[in-house]
mmCIF file of N, CA and C in Angstrom:
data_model
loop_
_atom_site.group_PDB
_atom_site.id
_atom_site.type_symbol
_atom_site.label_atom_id
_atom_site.label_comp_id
_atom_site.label_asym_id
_atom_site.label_seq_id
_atom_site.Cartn_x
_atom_site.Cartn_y
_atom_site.Cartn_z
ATOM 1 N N UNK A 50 0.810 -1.184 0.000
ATOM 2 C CA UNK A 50 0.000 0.000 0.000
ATOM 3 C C UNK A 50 0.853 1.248 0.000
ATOM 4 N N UNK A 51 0.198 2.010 -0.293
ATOM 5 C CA UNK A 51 1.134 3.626 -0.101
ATOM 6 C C UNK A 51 0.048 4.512 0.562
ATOM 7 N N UNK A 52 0.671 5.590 0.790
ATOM 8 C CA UNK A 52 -0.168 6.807 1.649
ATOM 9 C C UNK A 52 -1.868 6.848 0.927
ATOM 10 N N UNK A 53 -2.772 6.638 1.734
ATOM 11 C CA UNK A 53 -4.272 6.785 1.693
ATOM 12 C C UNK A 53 -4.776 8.439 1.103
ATOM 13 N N UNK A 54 -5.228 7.968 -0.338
ATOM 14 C CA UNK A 54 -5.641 9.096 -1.041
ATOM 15 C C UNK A 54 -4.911 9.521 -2.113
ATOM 16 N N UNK A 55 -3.961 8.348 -2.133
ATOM 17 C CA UNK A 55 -2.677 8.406 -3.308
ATOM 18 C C UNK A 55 -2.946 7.894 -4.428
ATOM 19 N N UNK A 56 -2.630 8.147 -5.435
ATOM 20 C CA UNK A 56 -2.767 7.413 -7.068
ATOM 21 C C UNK A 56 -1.210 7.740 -7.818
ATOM 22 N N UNK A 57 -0.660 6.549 -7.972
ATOM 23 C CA UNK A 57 0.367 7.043 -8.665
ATOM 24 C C UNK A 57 0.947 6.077 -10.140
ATOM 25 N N UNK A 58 0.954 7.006 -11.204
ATOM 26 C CA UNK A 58 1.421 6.172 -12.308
ATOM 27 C C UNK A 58 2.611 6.199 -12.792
ATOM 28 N N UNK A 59 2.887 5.234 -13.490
ATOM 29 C CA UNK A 59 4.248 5.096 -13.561
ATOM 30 C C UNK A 59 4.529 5.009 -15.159
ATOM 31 N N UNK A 60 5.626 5.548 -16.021
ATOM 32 C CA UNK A 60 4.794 5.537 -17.662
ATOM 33 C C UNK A 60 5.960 3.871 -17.830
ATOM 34 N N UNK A 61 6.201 2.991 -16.968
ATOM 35 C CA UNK A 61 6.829 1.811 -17.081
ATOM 36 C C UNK A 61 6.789 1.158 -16.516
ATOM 37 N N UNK A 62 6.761 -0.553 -16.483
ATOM 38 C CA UNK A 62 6.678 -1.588 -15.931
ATOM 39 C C UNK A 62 7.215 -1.684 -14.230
ATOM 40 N N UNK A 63 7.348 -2.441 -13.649
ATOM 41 C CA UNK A 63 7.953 -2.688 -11.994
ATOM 42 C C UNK A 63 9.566 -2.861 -12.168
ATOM 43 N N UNK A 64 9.865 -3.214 -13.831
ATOM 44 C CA UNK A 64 11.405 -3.279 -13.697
ATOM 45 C C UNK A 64 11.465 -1.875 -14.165
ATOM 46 N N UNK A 65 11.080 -0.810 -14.265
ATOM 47 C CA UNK A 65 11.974 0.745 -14.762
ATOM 48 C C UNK A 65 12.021 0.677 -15.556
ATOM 49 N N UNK A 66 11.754 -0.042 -16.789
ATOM 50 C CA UNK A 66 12.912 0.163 -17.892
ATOM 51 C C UNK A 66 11.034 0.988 -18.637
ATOM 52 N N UNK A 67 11.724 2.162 -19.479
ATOM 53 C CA UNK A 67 10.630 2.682 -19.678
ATOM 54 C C UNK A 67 11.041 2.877 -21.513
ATOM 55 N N UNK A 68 10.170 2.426 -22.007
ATOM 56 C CA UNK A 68 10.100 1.926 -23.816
ATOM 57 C C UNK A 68 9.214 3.690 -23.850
ATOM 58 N N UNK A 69 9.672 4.137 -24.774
ATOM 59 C CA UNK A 69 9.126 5.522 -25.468
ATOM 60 C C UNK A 69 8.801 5.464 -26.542
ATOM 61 N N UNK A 70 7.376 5.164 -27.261
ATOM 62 C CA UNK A 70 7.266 5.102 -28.472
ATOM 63 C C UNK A 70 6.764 6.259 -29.336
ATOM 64 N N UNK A 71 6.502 7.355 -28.066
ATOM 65 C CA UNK A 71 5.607 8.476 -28.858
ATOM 66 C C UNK A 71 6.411 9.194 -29.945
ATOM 67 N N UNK A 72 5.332 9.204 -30.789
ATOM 68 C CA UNK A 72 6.078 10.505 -31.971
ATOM 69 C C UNK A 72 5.960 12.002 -31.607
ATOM 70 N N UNK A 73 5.391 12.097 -30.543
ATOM 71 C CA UNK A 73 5.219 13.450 -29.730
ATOM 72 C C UNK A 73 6.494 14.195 -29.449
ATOM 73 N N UNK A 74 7.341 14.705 -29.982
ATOM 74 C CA UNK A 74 9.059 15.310 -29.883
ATOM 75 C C UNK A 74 8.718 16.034 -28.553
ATOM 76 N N UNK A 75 7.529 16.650 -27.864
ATOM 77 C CA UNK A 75 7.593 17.429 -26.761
ATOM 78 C C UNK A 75 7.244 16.523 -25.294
ATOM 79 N N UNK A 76 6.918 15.726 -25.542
ATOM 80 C CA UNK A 76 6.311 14.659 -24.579
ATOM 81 C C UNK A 76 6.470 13.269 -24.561
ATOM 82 N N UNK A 77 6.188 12.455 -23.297
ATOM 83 C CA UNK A 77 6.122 10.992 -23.938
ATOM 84 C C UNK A 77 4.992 10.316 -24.036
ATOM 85 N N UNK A 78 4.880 8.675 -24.633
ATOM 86 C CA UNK A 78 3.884 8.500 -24.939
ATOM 87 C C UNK A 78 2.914 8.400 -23.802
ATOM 88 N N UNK A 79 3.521 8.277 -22.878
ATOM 89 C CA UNK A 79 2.339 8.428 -21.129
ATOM 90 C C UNK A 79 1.650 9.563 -21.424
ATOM 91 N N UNK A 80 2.652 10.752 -21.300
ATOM 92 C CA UNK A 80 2.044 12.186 -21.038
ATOM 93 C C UNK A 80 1.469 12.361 -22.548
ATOM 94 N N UNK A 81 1.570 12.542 -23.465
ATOM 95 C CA UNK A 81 0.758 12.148 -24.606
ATOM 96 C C UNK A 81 -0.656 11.630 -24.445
ATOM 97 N N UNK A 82 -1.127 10.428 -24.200
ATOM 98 C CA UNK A 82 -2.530 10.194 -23.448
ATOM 99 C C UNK A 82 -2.980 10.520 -22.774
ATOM 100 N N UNK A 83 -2.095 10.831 -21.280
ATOM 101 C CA UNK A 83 -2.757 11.582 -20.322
ATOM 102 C C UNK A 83 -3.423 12.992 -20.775
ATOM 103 N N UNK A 84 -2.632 13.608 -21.568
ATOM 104 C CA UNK A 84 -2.738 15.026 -21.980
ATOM 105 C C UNK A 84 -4.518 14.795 -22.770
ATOM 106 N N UNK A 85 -4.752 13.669 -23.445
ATOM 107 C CA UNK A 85 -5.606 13.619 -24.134
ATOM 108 C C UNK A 85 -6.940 13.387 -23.541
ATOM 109 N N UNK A 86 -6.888 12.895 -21.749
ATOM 110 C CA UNK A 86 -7.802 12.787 -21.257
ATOM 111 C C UNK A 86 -8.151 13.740 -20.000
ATOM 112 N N UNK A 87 -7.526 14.216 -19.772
ATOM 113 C CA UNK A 87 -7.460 14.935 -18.681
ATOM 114 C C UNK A 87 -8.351 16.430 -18.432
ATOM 115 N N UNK A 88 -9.195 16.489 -19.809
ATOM 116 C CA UNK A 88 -10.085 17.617 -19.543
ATOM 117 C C UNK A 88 -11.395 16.743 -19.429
ATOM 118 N N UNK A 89 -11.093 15.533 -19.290
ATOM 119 C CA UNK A 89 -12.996 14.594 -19.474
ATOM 120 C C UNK A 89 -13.299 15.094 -18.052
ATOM 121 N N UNK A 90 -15.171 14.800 -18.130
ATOM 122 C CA UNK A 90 -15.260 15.190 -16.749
ATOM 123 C C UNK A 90 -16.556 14.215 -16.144
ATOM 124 N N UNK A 91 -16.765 14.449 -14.808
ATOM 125 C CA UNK A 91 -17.606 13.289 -14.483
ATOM 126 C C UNK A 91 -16.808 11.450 -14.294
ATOM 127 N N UNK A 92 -15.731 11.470 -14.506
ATOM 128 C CA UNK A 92 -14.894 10.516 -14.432
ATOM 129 C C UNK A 92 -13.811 9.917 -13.453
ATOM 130 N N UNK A 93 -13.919 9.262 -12.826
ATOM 131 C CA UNK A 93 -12.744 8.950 -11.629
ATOM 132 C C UNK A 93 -11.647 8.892 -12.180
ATOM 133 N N UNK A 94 -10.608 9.127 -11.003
ATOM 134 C CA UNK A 94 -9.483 9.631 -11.711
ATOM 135 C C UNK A 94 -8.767 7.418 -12.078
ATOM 136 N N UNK A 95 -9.125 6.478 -11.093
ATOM 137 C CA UNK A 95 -9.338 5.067 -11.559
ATOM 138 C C UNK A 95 -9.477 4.912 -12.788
ATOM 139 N N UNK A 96 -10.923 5.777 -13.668
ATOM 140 C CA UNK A 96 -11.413 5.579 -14.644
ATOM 141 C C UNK A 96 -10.490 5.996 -15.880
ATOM 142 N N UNK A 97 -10.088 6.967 -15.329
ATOM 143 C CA UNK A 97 -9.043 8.036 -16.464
ATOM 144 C C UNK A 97 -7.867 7.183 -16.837
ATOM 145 N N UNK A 98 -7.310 7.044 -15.201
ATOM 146 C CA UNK A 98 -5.757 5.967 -15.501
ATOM 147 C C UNK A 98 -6.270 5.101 -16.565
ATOM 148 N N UNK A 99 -7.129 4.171 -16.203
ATOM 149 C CA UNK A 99 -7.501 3.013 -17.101
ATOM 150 C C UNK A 99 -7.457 3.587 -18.903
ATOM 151 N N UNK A 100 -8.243 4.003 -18.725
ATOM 152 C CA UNK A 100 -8.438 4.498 -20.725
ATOM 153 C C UNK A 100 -6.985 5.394 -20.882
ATOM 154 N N UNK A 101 -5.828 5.636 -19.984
ATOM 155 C CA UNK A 101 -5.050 6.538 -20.330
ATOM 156 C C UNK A 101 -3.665 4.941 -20.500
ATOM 157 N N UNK A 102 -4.098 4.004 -20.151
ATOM 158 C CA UNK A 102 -2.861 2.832 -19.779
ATOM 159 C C UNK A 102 -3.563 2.090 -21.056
ATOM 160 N N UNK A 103 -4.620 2.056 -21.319
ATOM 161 C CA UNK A 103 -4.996 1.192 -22.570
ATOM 162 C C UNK A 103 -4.894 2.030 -23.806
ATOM 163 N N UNK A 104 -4.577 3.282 -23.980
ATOM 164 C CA UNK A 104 -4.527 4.251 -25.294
ATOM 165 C C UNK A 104 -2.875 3.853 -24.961
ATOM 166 N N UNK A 105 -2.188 3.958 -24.204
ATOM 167 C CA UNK A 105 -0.580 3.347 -24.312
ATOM 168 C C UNK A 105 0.075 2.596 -24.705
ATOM 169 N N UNK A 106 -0.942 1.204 -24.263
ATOM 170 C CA UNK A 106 -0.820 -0.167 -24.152
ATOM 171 C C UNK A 106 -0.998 -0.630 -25.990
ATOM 172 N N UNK A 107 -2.055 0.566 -26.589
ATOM 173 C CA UNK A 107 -2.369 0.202 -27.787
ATOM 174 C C UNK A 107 -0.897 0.811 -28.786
ATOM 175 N N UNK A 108 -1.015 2.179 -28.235
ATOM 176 C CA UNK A 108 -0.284 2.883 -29.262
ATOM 177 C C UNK A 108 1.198 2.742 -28.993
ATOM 178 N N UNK A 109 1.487 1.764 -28.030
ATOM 179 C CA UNK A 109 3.207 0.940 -28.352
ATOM 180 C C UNK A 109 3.009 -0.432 -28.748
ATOM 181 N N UNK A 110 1.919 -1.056 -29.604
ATOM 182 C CA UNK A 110 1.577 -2.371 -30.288
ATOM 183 C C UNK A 110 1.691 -3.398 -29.098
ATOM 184 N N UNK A 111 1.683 -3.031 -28.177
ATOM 185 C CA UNK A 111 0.674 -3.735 -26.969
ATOM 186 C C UNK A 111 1.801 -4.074 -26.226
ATOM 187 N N UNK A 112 3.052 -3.160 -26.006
ATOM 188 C CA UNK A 112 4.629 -3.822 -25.520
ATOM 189 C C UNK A 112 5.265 -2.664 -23.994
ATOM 190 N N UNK A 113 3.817 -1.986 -24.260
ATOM 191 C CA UNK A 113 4.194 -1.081 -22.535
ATOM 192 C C UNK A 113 3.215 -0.907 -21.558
ATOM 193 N N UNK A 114 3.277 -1.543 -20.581
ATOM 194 C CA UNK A 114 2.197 -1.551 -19.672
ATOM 195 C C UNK A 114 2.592 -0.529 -18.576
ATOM 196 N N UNK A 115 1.676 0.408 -18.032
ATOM 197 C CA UNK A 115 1.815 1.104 -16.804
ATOM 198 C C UNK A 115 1.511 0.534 -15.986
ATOM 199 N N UNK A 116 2.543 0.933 -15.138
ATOM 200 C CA UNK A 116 2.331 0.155 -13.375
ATOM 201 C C UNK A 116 1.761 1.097 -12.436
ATOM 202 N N UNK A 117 0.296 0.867 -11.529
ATOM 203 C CA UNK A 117 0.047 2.060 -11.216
ATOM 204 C C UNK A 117 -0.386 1.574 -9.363
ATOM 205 N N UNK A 118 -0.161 2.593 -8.964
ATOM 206 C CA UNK A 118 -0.242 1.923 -7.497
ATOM 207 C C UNK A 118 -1.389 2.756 -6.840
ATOM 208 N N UNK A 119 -2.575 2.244 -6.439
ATOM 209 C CA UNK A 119 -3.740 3.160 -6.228
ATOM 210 C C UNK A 119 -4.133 2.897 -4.571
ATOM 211 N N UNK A 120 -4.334 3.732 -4.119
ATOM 212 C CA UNK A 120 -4.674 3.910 -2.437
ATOM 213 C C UNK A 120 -6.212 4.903 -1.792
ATOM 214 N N UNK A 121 -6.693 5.084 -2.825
ATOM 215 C CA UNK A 121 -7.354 5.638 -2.818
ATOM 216 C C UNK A 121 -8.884 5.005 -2.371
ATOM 217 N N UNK A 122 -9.133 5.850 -1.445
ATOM 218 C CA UNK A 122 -10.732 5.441 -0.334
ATOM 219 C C UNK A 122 -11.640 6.088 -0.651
#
């Protein structure tokens, strides 16, 4: 567990090693999705990670998974 009320993502697996596939020259492909969801509204932020780790998961041909550690009550 981590501190209660925490959400934290990680744009790479539990080993670190973090694969960058975005064509985004200003960003990576994490912050790239995130950027793309982050004005939705009515949505848990649970809900957001999720569609923000599967727009990732897609757009590196299914070879980067986020590791995300959620504490939240």
């Amino acid at each position: 567990g981590g501190l209660p009320g925490t959400f934290i993502a990680f744009p790479c697996g539990p080993s670190g090693e973090i694969l960058d596939y975005s064509s985004n020259k200003d960003s990576s492909l994490f912050t790239s999705c995130l950027l793309q969801h982050l004005e939705t509204i009515d949505v848990k932020i649970e809900e957001l990670l999720t569609r923000v780790c599967a727009d990732v998961y897609e757009a590196s041909h299914h070879n980067l998974h986020i590791h995300r550690s959620n504490d939240l009550h």
